[in-house]
mmCIF file of C-alpha atoms in Angstrom:
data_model
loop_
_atom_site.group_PDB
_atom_site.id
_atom_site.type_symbol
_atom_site.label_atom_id
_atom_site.label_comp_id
_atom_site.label_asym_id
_atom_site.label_seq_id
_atom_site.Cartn_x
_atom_site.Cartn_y
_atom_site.Cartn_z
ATOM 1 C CA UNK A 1 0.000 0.000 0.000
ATOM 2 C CA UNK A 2 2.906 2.756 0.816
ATOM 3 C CA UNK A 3 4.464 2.134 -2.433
ATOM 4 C CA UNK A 4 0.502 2.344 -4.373
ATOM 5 C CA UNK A 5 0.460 5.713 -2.524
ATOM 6 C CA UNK A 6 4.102 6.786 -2.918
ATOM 7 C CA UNK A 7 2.749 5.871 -6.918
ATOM 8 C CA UNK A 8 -0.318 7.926 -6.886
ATOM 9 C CA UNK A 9 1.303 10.916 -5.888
ATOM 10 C CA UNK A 10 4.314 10.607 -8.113
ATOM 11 C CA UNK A 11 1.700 10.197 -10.926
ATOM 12 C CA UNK A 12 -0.034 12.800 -9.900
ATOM 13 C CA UNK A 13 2.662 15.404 -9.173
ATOM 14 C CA UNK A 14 3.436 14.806 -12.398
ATOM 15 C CA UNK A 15 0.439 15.490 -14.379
ATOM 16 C CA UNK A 16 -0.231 18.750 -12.506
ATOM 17 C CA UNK A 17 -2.639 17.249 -10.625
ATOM 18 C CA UNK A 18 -0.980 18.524 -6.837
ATOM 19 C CA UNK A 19 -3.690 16.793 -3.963
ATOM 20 C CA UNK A 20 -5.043 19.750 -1.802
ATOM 21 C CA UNK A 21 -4.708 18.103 1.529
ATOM 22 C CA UNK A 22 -2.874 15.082 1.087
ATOM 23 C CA UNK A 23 0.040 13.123 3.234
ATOM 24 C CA UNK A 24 2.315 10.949 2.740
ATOM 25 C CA UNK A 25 2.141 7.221 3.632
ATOM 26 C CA UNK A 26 4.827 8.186 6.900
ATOM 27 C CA UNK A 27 1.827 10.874 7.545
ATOM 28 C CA UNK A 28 4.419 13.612 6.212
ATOM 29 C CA UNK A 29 1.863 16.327 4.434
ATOM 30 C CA UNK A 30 2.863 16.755 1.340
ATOM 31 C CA UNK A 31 4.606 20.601 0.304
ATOM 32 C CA UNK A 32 1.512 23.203 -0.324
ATOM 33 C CA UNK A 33 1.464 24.119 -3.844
ATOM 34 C CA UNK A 34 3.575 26.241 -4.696
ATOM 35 C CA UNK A 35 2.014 28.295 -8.022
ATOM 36 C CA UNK A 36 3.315 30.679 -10.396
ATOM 37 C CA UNK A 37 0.733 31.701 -12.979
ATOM 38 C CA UNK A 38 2.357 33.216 -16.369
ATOM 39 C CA UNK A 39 -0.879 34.760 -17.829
ATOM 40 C CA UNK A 40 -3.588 37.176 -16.212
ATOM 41 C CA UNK A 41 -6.519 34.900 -17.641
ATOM 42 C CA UNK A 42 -4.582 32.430 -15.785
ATOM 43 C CA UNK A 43 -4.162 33.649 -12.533
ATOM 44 C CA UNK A 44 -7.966 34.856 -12.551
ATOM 45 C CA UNK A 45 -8.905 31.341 -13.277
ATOM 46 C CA UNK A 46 -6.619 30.247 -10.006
ATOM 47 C CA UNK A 47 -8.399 32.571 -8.326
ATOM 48 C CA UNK A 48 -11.786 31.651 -9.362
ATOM 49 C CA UNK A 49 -11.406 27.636 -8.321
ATOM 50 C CA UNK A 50 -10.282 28.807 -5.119
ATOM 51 C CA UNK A 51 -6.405 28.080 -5.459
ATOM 52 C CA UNK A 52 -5.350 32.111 -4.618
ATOM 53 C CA UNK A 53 -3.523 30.968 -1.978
ATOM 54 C CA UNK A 54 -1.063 28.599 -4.035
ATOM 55 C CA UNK A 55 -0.641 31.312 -6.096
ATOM 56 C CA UNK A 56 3.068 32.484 -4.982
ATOM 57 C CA UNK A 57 3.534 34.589 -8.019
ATOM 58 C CA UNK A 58 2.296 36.122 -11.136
ATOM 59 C CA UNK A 59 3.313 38.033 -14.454
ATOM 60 C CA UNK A 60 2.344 41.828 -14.941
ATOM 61 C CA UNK A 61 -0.491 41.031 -16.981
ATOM 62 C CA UNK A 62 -2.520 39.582 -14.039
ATOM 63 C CA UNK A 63 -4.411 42.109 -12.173
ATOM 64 C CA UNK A 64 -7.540 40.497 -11.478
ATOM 65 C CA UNK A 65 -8.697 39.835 -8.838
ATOM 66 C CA UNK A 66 -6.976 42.533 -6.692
ATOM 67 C CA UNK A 67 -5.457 40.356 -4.366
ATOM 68 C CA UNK A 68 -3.268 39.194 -7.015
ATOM 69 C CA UNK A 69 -1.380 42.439 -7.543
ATOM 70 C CA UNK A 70 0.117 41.363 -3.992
ATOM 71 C CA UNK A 71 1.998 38.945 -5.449
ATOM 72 C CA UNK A 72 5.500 38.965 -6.783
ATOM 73 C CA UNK A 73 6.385 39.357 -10.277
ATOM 74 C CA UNK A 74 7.786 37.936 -12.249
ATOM 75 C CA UNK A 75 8.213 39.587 -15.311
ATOM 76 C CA UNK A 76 6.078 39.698 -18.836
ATOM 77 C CA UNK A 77 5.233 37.549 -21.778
ATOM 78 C CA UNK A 78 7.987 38.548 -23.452
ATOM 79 C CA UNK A 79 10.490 38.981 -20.454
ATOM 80 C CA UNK A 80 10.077 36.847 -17.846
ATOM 81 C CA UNK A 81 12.940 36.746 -14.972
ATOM 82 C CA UNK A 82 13.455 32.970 -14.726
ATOM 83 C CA UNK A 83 15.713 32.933 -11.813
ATOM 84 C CA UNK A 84 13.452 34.600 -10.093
ATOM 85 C CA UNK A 85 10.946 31.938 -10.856
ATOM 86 C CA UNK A 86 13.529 29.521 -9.943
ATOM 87 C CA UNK A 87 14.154 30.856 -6.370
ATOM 88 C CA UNK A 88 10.912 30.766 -5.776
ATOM 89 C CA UNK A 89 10.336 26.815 -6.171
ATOM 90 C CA UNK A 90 6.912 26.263 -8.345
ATOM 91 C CA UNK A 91 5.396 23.100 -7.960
ATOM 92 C CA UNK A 92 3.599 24.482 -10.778
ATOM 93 C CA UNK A 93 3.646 26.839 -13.472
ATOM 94 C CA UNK A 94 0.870 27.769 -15.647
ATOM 95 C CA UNK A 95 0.830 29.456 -19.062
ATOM 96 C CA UNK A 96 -1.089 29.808 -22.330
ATOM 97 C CA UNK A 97 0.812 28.479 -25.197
ATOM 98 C CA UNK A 98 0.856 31.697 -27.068
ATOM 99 C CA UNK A 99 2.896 33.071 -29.991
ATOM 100 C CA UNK A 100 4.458 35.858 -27.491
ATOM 101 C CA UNK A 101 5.038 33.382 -24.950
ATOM 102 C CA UNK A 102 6.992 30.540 -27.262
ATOM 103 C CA UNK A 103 10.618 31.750 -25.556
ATOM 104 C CA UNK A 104 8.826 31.184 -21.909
ATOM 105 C CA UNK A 105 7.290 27.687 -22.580
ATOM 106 C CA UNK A 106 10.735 26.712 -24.138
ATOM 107 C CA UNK A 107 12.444 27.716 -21.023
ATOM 108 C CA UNK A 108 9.929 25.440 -18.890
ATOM 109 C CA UNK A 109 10.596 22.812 -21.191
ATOM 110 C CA UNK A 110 13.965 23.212 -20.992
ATOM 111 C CA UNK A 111 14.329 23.187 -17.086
ATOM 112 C CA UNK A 112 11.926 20.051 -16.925
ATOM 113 C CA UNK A 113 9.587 22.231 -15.135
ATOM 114 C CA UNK A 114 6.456 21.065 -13.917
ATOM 115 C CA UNK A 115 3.881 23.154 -15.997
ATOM 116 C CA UNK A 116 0.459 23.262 -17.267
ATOM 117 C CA UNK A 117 0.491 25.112 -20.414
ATOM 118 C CA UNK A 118 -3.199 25.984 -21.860
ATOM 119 C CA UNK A 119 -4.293 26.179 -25.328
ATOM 120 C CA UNK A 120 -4.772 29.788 -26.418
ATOM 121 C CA UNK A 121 -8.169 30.544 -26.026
ATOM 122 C CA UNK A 122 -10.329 32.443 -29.173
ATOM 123 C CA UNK A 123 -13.550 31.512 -28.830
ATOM 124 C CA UNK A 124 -15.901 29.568 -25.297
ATOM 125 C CA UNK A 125 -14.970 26.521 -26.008
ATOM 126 C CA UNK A 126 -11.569 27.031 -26.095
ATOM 127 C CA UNK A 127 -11.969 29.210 -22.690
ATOM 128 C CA UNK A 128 -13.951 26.732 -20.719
ATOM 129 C CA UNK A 129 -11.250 23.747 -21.538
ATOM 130 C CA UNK A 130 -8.607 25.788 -20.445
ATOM 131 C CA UNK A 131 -10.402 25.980 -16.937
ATOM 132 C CA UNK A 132 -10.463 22.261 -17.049
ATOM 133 C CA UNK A 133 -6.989 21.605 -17.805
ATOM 134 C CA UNK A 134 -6.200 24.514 -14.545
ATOM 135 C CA UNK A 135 -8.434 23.000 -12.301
ATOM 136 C CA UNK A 136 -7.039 19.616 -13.508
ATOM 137 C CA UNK A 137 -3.738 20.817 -12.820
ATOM 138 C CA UNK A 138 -4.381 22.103 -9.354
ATOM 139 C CA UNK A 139 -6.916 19.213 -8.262
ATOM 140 C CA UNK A 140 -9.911 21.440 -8.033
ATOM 141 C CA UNK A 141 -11.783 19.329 -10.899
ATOM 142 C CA UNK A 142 -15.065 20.185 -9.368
ATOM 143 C CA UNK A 143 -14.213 23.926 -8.697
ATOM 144 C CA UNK A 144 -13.578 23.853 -12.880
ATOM 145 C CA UNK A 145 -17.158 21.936 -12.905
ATOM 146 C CA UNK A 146 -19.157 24.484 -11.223
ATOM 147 C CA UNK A 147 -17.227 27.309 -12.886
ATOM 148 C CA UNK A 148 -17.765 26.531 -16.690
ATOM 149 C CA UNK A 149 -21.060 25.804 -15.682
ATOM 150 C CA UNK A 150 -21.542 28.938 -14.433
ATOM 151 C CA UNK A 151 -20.014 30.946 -17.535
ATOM 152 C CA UNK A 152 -22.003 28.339 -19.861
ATOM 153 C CA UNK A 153 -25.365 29.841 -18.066
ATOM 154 C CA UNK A 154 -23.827 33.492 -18.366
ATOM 155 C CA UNK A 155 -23.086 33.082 -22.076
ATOM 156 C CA UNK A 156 -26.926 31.737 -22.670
ATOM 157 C CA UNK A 157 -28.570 34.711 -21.058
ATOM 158 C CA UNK A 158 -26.426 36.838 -22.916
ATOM 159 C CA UNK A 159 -27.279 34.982 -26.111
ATOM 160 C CA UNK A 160 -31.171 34.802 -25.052
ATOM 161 C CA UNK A 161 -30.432 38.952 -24.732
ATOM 162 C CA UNK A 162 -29.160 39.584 -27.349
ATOM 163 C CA UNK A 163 -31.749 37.846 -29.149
ATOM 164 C CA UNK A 164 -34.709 39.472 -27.305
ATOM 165 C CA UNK A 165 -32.972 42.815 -28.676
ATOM 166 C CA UNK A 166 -32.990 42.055 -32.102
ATOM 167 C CA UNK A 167 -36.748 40.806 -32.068
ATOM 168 C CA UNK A 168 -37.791 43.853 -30.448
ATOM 169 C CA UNK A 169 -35.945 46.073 -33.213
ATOM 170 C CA UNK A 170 -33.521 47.730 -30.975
ATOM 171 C CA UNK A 171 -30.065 48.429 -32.390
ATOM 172 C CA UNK A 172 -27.386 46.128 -31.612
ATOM 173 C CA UNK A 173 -24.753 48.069 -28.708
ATOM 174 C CA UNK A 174 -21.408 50.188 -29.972
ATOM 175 C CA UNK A 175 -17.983 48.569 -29.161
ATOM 176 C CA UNK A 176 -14.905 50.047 -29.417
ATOM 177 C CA UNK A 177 -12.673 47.369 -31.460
ATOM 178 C CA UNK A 178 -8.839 47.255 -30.622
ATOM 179 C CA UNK A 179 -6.462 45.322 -32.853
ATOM 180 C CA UNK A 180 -2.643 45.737 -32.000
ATOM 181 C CA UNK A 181 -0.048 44.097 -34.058
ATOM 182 C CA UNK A 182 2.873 43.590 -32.412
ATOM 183 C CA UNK A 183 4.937 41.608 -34.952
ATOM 184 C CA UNK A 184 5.086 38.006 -33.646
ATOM 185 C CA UNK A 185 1.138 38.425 -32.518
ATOM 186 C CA UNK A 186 -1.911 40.152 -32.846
ATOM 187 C CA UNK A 187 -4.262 40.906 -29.641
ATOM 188 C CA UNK A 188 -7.780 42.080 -29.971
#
């Protein structure tokens, strides 16, 4: 049985999948998570399914929720310090595989880090499955349930909206469209 449970945690150190409140078969608790988000998206999504407090770092693009501008930096997208993410000891890292982030998820390669890199979200789909891969990662699986629930039922009543509008005649809202190029990758 110790070496099943030794197993199971190996395996599941491994896949990302960290146990929240686990110990050891010599009732040693395992190390706290120790997680360093690379993305803004990501670290909101941390937030969201309730692993904040893992969260020992972040990049500059993640200021939501506030609590997460309390954390350290650790760089951008395009510049990320990696000794500093070093010294700090991830269990985890998590990043979008991203044009402007190719260098960074190189680097985690590189170092054999343990990382959960996310597809690059364009469209709901895309957004809600890289919730599930996070709260995979970070064993909140049911956390990652309830939340793509959730935005599935926000998206619905904005469609059913929406909808509603355009029967009753009304004109469709303004929005202000952005496109920056910035070489390597294009953000809306």
């Amino acid at each position: 049985p110790a070496l099943l449970m030794i197993g199971l945690i190996a395996v599941s150190i491994y896949a990302g999948c960290t146990p929240k409140d686990s110990v050891n078969p010599t009732g040693t608790p395992v190390p706290k998570a120790r997680i360093i988000s690379f993305d803004g998206i990501c670290t909101e999504i941390l937030f969201a399914l309730g692993a904040g407090a893992d969260v020992v770092a972040r990049d500059d693009s993640a200021y939501y929720p506030p609590e997460a501008m309390a954390l350290p930096s650790i760089g951008t997208s395009t510049n990320t310090n990696m000794e500093a993410v070093l010294q700090l000891k991830p269990t985890l890292v998590v990043t979008v595989d991203h044009p402007m982030r190719q260098s960074q998820v190189k680097q985690l390669r590189d170092l054999n880090m343990n990382a959960c890199i996310t597809p690059y979200a364009t469209n709901p789909n895309q957004a809600m499955e890289r919730i599930r891969m996070i709260a995979e990662a970070v064993g909140r699986v049911e956390e990652g349930r309830q939340l793509t629930d959730k935005m599935g039922t926000d998206l619905q009543e904005v469609s059913a909206k929406v909808a509603t509008r355009r029967e009753a005649g009304e004109k469709a809202p303004r929005v202000l469209f952005l496109l920056v190029n910035l070489g390597s990758a294009t953000m809306l």
